[in-house]
XYZ file of C-alpha atoms in Angstrom:
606
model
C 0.000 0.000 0.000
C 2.077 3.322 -1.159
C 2.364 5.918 1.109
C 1.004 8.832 -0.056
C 4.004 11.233 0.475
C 2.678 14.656 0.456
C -0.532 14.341 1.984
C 1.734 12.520 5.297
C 4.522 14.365 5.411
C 2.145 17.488 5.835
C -0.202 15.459 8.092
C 3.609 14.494 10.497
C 4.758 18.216 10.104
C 1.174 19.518 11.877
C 1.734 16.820 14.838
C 5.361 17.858 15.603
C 6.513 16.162 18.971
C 3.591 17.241 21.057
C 0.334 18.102 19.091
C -2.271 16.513 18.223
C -1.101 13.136 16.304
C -2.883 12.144 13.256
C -5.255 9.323 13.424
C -4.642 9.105 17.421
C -8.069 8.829 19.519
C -8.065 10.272 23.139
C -7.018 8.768 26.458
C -8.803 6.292 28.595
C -10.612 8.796 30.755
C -11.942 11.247 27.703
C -12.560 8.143 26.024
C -14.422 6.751 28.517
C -16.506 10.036 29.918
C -19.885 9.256 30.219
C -19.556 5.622 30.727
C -18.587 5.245 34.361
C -21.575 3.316 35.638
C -23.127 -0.159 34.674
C -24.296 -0.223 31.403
C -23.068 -1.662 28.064
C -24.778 -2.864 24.997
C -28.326 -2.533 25.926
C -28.927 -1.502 29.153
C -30.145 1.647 27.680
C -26.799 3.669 29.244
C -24.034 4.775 26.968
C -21.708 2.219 26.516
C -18.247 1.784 28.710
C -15.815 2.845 26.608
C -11.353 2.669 26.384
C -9.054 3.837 23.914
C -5.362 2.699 24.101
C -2.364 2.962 21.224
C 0.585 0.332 20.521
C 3.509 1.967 18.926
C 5.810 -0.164 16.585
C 9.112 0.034 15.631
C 10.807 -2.285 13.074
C 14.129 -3.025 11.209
C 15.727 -0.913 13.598
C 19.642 -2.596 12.445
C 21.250 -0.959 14.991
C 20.569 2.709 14.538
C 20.534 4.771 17.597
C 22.043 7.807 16.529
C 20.998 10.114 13.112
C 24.287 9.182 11.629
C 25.982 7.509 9.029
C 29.033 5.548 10.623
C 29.907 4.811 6.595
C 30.063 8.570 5.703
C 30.971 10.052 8.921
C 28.502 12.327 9.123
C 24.566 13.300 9.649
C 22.051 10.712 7.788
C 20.167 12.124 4.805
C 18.381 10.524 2.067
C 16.995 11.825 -1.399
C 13.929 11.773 0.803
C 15.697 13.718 3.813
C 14.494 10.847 5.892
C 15.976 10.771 9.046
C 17.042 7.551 11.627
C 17.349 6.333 15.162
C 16.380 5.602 18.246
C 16.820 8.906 19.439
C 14.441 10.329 16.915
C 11.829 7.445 17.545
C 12.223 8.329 21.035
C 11.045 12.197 20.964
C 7.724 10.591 18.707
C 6.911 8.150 21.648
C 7.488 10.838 24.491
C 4.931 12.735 22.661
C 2.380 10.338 22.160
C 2.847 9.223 25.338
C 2.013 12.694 26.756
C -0.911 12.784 24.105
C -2.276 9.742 25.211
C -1.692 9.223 28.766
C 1.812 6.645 29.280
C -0.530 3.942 30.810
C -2.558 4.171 27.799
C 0.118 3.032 25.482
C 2.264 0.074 24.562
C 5.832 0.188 22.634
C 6.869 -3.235 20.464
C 8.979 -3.939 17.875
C 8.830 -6.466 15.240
C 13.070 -7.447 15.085
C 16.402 -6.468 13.357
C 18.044 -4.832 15.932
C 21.310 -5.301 16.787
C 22.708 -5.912 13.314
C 23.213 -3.161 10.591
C 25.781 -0.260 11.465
C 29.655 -0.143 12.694
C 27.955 0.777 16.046
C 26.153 -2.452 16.456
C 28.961 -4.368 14.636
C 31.622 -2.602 17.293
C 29.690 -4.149 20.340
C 29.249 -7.967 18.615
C 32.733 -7.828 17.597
C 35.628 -5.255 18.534
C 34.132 -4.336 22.088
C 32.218 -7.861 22.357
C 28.799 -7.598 24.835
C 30.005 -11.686 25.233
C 33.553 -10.626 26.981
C 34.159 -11.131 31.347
C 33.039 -7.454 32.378
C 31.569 -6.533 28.727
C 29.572 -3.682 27.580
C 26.050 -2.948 27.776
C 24.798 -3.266 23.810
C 23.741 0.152 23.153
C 20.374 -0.799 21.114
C 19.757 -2.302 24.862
C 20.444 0.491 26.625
C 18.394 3.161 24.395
C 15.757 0.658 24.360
C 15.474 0.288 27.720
C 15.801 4.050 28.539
C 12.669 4.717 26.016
C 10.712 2.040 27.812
C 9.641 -0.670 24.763
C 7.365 -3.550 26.461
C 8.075 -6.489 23.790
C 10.213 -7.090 20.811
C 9.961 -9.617 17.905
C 13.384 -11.554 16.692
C 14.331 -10.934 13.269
C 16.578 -12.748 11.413
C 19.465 -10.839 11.672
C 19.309 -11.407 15.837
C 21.317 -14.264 15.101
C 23.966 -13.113 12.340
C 27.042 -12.697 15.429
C 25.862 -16.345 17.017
C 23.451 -17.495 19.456
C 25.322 -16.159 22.726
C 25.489 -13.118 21.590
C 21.815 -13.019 21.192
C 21.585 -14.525 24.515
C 23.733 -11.723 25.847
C 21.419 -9.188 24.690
C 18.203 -10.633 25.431
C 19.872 -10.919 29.191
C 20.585 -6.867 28.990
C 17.172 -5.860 27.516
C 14.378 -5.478 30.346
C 11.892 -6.410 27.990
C 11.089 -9.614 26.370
C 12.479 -10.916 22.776
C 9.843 -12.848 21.530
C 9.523 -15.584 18.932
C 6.631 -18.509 19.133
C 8.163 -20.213 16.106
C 11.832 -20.188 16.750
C 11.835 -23.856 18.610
C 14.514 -25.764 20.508
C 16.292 -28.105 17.672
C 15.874 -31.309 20.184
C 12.133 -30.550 22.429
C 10.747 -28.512 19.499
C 9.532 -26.424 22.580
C 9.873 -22.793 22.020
C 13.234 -21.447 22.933
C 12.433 -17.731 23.567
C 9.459 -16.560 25.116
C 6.472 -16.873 22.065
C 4.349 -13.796 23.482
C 3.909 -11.436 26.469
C 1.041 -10.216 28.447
C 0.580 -6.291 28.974
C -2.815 -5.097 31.714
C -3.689 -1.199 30.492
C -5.725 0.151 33.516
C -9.226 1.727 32.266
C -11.672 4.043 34.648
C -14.299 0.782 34.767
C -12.982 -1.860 36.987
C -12.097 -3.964 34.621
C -8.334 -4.106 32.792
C -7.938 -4.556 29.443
C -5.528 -7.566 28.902
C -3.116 -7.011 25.141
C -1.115 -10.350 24.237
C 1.923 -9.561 22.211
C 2.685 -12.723 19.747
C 6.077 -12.175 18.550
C 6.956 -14.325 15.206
C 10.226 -14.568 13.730
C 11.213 -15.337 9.740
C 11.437 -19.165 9.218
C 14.892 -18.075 6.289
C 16.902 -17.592 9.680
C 17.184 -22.259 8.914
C 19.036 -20.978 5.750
C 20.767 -17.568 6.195
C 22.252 -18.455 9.548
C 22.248 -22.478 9.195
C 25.882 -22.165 10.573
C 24.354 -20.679 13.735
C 21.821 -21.970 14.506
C 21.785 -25.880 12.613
C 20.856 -28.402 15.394
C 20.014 -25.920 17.792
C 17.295 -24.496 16.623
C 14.204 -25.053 14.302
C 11.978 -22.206 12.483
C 8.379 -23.273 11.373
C 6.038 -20.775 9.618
C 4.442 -18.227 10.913
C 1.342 -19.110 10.574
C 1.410 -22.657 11.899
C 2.838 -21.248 14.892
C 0.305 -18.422 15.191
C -2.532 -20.659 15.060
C -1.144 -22.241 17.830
C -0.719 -19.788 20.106
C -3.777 -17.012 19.378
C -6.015 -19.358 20.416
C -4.152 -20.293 23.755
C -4.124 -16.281 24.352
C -7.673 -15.885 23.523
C -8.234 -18.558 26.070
C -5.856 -17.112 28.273
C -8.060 -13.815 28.658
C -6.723 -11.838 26.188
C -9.111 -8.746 25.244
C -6.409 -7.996 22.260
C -4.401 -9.791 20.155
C -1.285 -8.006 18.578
C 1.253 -10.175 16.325
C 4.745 -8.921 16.158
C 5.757 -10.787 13.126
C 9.444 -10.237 11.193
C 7.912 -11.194 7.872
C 7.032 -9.103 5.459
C 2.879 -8.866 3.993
C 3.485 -9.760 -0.047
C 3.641 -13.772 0.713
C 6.661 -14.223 -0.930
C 10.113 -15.872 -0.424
C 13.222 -15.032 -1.739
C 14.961 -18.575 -0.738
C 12.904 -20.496 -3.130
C 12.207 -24.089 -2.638
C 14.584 -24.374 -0.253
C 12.149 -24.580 2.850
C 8.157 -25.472 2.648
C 7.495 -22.321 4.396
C 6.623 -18.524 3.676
C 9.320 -15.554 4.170
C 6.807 -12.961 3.978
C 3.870 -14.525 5.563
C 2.222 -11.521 7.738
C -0.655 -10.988 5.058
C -1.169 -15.164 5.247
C -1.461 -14.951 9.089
C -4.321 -12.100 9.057
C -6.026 -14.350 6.161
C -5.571 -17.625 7.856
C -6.003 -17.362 11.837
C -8.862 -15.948 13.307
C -8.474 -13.880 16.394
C -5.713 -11.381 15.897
C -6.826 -7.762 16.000
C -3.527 -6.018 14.495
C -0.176 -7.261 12.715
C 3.285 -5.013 13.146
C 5.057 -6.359 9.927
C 8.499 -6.029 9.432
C 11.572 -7.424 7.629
C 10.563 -6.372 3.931
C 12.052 -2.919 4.567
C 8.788 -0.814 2.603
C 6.362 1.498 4.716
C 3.444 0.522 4.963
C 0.796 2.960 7.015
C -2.071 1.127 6.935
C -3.545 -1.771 5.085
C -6.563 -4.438 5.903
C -6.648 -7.880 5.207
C -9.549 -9.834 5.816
C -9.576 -13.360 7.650
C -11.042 -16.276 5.623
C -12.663 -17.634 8.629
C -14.607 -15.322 10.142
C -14.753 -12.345 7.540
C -13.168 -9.470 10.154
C -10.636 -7.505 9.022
C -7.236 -7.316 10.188
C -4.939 -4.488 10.041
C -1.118 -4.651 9.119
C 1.116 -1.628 9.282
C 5.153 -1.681 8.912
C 7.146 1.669 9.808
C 10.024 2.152 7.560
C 13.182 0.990 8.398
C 15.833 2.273 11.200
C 13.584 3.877 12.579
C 12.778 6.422 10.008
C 8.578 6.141 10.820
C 6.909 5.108 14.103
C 3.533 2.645 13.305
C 0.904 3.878 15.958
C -2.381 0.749 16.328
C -4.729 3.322 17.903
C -7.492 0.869 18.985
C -11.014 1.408 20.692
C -12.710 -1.197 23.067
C -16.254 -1.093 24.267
C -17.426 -3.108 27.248
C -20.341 -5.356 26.853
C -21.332 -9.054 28.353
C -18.759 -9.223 30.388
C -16.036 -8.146 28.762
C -13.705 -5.819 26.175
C -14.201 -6.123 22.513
C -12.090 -4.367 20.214
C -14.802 -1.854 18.407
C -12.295 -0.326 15.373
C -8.717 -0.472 15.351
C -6.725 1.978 12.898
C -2.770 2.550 12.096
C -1.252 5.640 10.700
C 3.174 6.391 11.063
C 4.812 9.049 12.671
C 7.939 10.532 10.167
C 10.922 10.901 12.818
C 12.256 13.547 10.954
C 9.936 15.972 12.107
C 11.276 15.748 15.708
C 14.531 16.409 17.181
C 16.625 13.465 18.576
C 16.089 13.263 22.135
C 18.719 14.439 24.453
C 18.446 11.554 27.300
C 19.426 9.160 24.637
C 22.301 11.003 22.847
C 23.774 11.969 25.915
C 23.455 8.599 27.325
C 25.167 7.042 24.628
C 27.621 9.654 23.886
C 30.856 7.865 24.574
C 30.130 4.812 22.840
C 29.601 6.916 19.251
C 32.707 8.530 19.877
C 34.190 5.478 20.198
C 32.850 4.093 17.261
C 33.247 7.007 15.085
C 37.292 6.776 16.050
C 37.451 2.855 15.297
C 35.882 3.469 11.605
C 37.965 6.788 10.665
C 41.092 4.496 11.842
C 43.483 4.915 8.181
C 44.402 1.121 7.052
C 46.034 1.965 3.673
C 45.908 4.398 0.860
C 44.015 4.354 -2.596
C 45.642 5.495 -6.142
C 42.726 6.869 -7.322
C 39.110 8.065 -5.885
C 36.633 5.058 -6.291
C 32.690 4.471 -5.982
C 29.572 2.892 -6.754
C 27.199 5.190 -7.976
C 27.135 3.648 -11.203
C 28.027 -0.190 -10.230
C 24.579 -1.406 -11.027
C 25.164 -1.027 -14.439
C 28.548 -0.715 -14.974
C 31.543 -2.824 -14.862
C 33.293 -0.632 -11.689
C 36.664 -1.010 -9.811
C 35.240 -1.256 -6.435
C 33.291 -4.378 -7.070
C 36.090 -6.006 -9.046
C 37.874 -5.345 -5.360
C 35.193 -7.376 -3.457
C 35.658 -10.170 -6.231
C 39.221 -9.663 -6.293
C 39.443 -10.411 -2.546
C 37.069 -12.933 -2.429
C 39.334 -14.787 -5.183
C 42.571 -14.403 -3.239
C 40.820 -15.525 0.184
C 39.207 -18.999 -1.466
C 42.375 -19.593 -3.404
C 44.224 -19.455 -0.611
C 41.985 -21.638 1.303
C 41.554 -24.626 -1.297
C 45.506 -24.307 -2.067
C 46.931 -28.139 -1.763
C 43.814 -29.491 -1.872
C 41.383 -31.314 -3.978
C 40.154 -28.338 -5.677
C 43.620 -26.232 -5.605
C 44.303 -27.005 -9.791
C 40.240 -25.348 -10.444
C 39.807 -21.870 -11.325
C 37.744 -19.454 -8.984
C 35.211 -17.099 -10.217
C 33.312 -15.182 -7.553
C 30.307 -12.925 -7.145
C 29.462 -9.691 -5.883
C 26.676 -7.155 -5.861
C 26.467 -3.168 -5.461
C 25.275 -3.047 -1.747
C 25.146 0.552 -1.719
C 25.279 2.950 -4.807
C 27.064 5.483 -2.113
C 30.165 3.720 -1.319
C 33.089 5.484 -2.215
C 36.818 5.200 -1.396
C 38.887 8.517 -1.718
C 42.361 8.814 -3.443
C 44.663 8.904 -0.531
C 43.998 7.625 2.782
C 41.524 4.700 2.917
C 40.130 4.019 6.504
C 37.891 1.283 7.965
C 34.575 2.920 6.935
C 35.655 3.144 3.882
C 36.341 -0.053 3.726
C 33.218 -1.420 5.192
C 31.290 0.944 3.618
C 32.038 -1.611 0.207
C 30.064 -4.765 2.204
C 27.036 -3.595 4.888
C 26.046 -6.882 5.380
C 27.859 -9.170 8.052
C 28.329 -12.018 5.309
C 30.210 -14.484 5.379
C 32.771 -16.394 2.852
C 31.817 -19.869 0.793
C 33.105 -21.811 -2.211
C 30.855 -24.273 -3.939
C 31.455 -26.515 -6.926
C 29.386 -25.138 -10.021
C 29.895 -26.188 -13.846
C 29.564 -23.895 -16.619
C 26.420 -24.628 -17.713
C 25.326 -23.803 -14.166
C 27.518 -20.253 -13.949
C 25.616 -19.384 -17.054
C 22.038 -19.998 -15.497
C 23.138 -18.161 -12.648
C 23.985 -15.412 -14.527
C 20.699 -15.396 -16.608
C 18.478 -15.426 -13.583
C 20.679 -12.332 -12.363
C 19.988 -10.648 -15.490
C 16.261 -10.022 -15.091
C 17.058 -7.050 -12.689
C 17.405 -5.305 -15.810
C 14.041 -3.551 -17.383
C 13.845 -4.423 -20.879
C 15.009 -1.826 -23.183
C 14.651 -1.920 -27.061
C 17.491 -0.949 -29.135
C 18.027 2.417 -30.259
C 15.666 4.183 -28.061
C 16.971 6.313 -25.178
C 17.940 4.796 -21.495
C 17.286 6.213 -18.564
C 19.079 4.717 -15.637
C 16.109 5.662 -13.294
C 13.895 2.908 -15.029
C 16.783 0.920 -16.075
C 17.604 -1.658 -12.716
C 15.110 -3.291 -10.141
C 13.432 -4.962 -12.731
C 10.042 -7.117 -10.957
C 11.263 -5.542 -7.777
C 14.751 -7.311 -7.663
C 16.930 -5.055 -4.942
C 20.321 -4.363 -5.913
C 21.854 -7.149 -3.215
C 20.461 -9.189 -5.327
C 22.003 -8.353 -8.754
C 25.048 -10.439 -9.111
C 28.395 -10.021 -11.466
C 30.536 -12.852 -11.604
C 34.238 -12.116 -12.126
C 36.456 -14.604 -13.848
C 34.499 -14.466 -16.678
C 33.638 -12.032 -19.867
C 29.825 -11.614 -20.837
C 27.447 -9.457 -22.277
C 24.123 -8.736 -20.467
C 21.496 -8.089 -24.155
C 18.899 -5.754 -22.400
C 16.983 -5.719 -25.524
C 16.262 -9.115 -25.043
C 13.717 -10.761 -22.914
C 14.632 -12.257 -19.439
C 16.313 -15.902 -19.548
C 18.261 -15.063 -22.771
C 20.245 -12.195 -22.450
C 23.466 -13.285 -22.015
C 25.782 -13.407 -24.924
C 29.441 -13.946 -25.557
C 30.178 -15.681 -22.179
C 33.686 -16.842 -22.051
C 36.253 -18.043 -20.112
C 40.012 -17.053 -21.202
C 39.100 -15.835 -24.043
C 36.867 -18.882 -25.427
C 33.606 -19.978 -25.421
C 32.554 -20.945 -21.605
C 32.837 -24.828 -21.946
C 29.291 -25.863 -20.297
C 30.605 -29.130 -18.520
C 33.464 -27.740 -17.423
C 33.882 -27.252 -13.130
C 34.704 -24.096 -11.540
C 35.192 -22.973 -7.891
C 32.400 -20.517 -7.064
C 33.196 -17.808 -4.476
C 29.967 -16.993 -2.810
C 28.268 -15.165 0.428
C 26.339 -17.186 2.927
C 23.495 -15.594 2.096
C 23.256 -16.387 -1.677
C 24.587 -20.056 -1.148
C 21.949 -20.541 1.331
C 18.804 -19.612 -1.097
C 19.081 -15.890 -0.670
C 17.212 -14.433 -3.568
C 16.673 -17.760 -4.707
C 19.738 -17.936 -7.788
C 19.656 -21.454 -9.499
C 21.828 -24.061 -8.701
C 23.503 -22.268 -5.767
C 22.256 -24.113 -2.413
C 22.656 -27.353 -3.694
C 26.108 -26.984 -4.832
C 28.423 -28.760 -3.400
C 30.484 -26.682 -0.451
C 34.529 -27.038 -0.733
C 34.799 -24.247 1.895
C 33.241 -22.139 4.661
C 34.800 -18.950 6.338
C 32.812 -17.149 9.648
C 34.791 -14.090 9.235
C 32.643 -11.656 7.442
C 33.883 -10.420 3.859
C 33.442 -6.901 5.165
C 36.553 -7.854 7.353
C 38.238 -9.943 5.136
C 38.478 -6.726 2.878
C 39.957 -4.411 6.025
C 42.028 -7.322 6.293
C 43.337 -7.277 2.333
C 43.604 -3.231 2.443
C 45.835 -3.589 5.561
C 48.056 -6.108 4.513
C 48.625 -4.515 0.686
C 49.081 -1.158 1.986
C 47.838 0.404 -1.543
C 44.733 -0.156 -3.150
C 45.494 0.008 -7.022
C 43.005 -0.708 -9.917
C 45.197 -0.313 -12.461
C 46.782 -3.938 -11.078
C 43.025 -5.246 -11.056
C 39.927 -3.789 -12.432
C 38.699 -4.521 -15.754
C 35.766 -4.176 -18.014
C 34.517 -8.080 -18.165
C 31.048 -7.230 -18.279
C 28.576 -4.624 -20.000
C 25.326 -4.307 -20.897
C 24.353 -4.164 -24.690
C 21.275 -4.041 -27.246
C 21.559 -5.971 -30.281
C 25.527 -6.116 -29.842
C 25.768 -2.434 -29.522
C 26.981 -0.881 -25.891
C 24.240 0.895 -24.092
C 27.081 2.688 -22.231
């Protein structure tokens, strides 16, 4: 459901951080007025009557701060959106005043402490898992603005289950997650939901059960983590389960917390019999829920109703953009009758956090550990001949990806050297993470580094043939729009073809190729060769590979049932810092080529 931008951005700029707040409904007592004594639905008095809100948070990835540990400096956007906990927390002090604090709830629906140097610093260089460690910061702001339940997302367990452990331990609320299951009881191995009383002025509290569901892809992205350990079902197996037990339990309200996106899609294909974006399947499927929190997809969604199979009500979903650049508000109202609370409507609307100032108590509270942070990533590690970046990698053949491959190549040849596979030749993939990366000519620091690979991916090789590479590089190739020849391109409408994000365009080095955009999907690639001939289709190559794509991650052919020759648990991202260090100078005249570019009918579009 798109956002329409001007209409809410002028709606969030009349709230500001204490006015009235768009689509909010007033606080238990003027809610209630004239309903204090018995009465209810036909006793001829005007009904009892409570109005509450649940704020939501999602895809947080470690953002406290409205900074950009990657460019050293303030966050901005072509959209001027803004990020952090300190920004979400102004939005929730003021609805909180607006609403009355015990009128409220705060959850979040997971992705939290992966995402930015700062979280990276505290699973990794300053360890939350050492004798005498750090608090995590995400814990500490968290705690500070008071949130009464988060989700896990899938990214919770990308530094290892104790660290996880570690920060559930610090966090004085629960982390939820029904369908994350002990490998060997199947019983649930976090808490599945939590139960929140809200006070009203009739006697009678209104009881809100939290379900928190997690994405079943954490089996694939993080099998080294979590394989034998733990066990992921779908979501809404799992919520069918439990809504019923919390219905039964006395719950007035049901809220899901769910790290799965609404579209009912999954991006690991085949590769598990369950749903990565299953919210919009729970609210159709299981009767009882009153509101969903959606998150993991990373798209802003305000409002949107999906109606249950079952019994015909409809449910409503909302998901607040990501690190914390909206806050979802569920403003719901309850009437008493027979007995007990039924939910009467329930709406959503977001807050934009860049109408608000960051909040001081959290800044200052967290003060030492950005500066600490912002010193380890400005750190110099080597020097660069010439200035380098990405703002045209996704569709151009550029040096700083040719780096990634380049590294990736070294690392796995290094690896598989005396071995089996030592005589094979490596090619290796890599994708423009972010078309703002940049490395300047001179002095190359950490963040500059690390700014090439966001993600904390890790290292594979698997066994592919050329007939296999060439699949591969087909089903990367619909990210292009097709473009007929001779007409003009514009780069705008050129990439993200069927919605295919740029993580999950791949090159593949090692190799020369043209990508025909003037073709339709499945046969655009032309002149693939190896060494200057024809790619032999039976011959073997070694594949270098992140976790994520060899796992099913954006579901490439071939990939996840390759064979593995190799696994690595450092992340590339510190595998590069590693290569920069150890070289000195970074040099693409000694390494970057044109091997690939995109054509129509034979003729360069570029």
């Amino acid at each position: 459901m798109p956002l329409n931008r001007r209409k809410f951005l002028g709606r969030a700029a009349a709230t500001g951080a204490g006015a009235a707040l768009a689509g909010g409904v007033a606080g238990s007592a003027e809610a209630a007025g004239h309903g204090h004594g018995p009465g209810g639905h036909g006793s001829g008095r005007p009904a009892k009557r409570y109005s509450f809100t649940v704020m939501g948070t999602t895809d947080l990835h470690g953002n406290v701060f409205n900074w950009d540990y990657f460019t050293d400096q303030e966050f901005d956007d072509k959209a001027h959106n803004d990020v952090g906990l300190a920004k979400i927390s102004t939005l929730v002090n003021a609805v909180r005043a607006e609403k009355g604090r015990r009128n409220t709830l705060l959850i979040d629906a997971g992705d939290t402490i992966q995402g930015t140097q700062l979280s990276y610093y505290y699973a990794k260089v300053d360890p939350i898992t050492a004798r005498r460690g750090p608090v995590h910061p995400m814990a500490q702001a968290m705690n500070k603005i008071g949130y009464d339940a988060a989700a896990l997302g899938n990214h919770e367990f990308n530094y290892g289950i104790p660290v996880l452990r570690k920060f559930e331990e610090q966090c004085d609320f629960p982390l939820l997650g029904a369908n994350a299951l002990d490998a060997k009881t199947l019983r649930p191995a976090f808490r599945p939901y939590s139960m929140h009383r809200l006070r009203t002025p009739h006697g009678r509290d209104v009881k809100v059960a939290v379900l928190g569901l997690t994405n079943p892809g954490i089996a694939i992205w993080d099998k080294q983590n979590v394989q034998g350990k733990m066990v992921f079902p779908g979501l809404e197996e799992q919520a069918a389960k439990w809504v019923p037990k919390l219905r039964s339990m006395g719950a007035d309200v049901v809220v899901v917390s769910a790290h799965s996106g609404s579209s009912g899609t999954s991006s690991y294909g085949d590769q598990l019999p369950y749903v990565e974006n299953a919210a919009g399947l729970v609210a159709e499927q299981v009767p009882g829920i009153d509101a969903i929190l959606v998150g993991h997809a990373h798209t802003e969604i305000p409002e949107y109703f999906v109606e249950n199979k079952k019994t015909g009500k409809k449910v409503v979903l909302s998901e607040p953009l990501k690190w914390g650049q909206r806050l979802t508000l569920f403003d719901f109202e309850l009437v008493w009758g027979r007995g007990r609370w039924t939910v009467e409507k329930v709406r959503a609307s977001v807050l934009n956090s860049n109408t608000v100032a960051e909040d001081p108590r959290i800044t200052g509270m967290l003060g030492d550990e950005h500066k600490k942070v912002v010193a380890y990533v400005n750190q110099v590690i080597g020097t660069s001949t010439v200035a380098m970046t990405t703002a045209e990698a996704a569709w151009k053949d550029e040096p700083l990806i040719d780096l990634i491959n380049l590294v990736q190549v070294e690392t796995v040849k290094a690896a598989l050297a005396g071995g089996e596979y030592a005589a094979l030749p490596v090619l290796s993939q890599a994708s423009c993470f972010s078309r703002t990366a940049k490395v300047p000519a001179g002095r190359m620091t950490i963040r500059d580094a690390a700014g090439l690979y966001p993600f904390e991916n890790t290292l594979e090789a698997r066994l592919l043939t050329g007939a296999q590479i060439k699949e591969y590089l087909e089903y990367s190739a619909k990210y292009y729009a097709q473009t007929p020849a001779g007409g003009p391109v514009d780069t705008a409408q050129l990439t993200n073809a069927e919605g295919t994000p740029d993580y999950n365009y791949d090159v593949v080095s090692g190799l020369t190729y043209e990508i025909d955009i003037a073709k339709p999907k499945g046969s655009r690639i032309v002149n693939l060769a190896f060494e200057g001939k024809p790619l032999d289709a039976k011959a073997q190559f070694v594949f270098a590979v992140n976790n994520y794509r060899a796992s099913g991650g954006g579901a490439f052919p071939h990939i996840a049932s390759a064979k593995q020759l190799w696994v690595n648990s450092e992340e590339i991202r510190n595998t590069i810092i590693t290569w920069v260090k150890a070289k000195g100078t970074v040099d693409p005249a000694s390494f970057a080529s044109v091997d690939w570019r995109l054509t129509r009918d034979g003729v360069p579009v570029f």
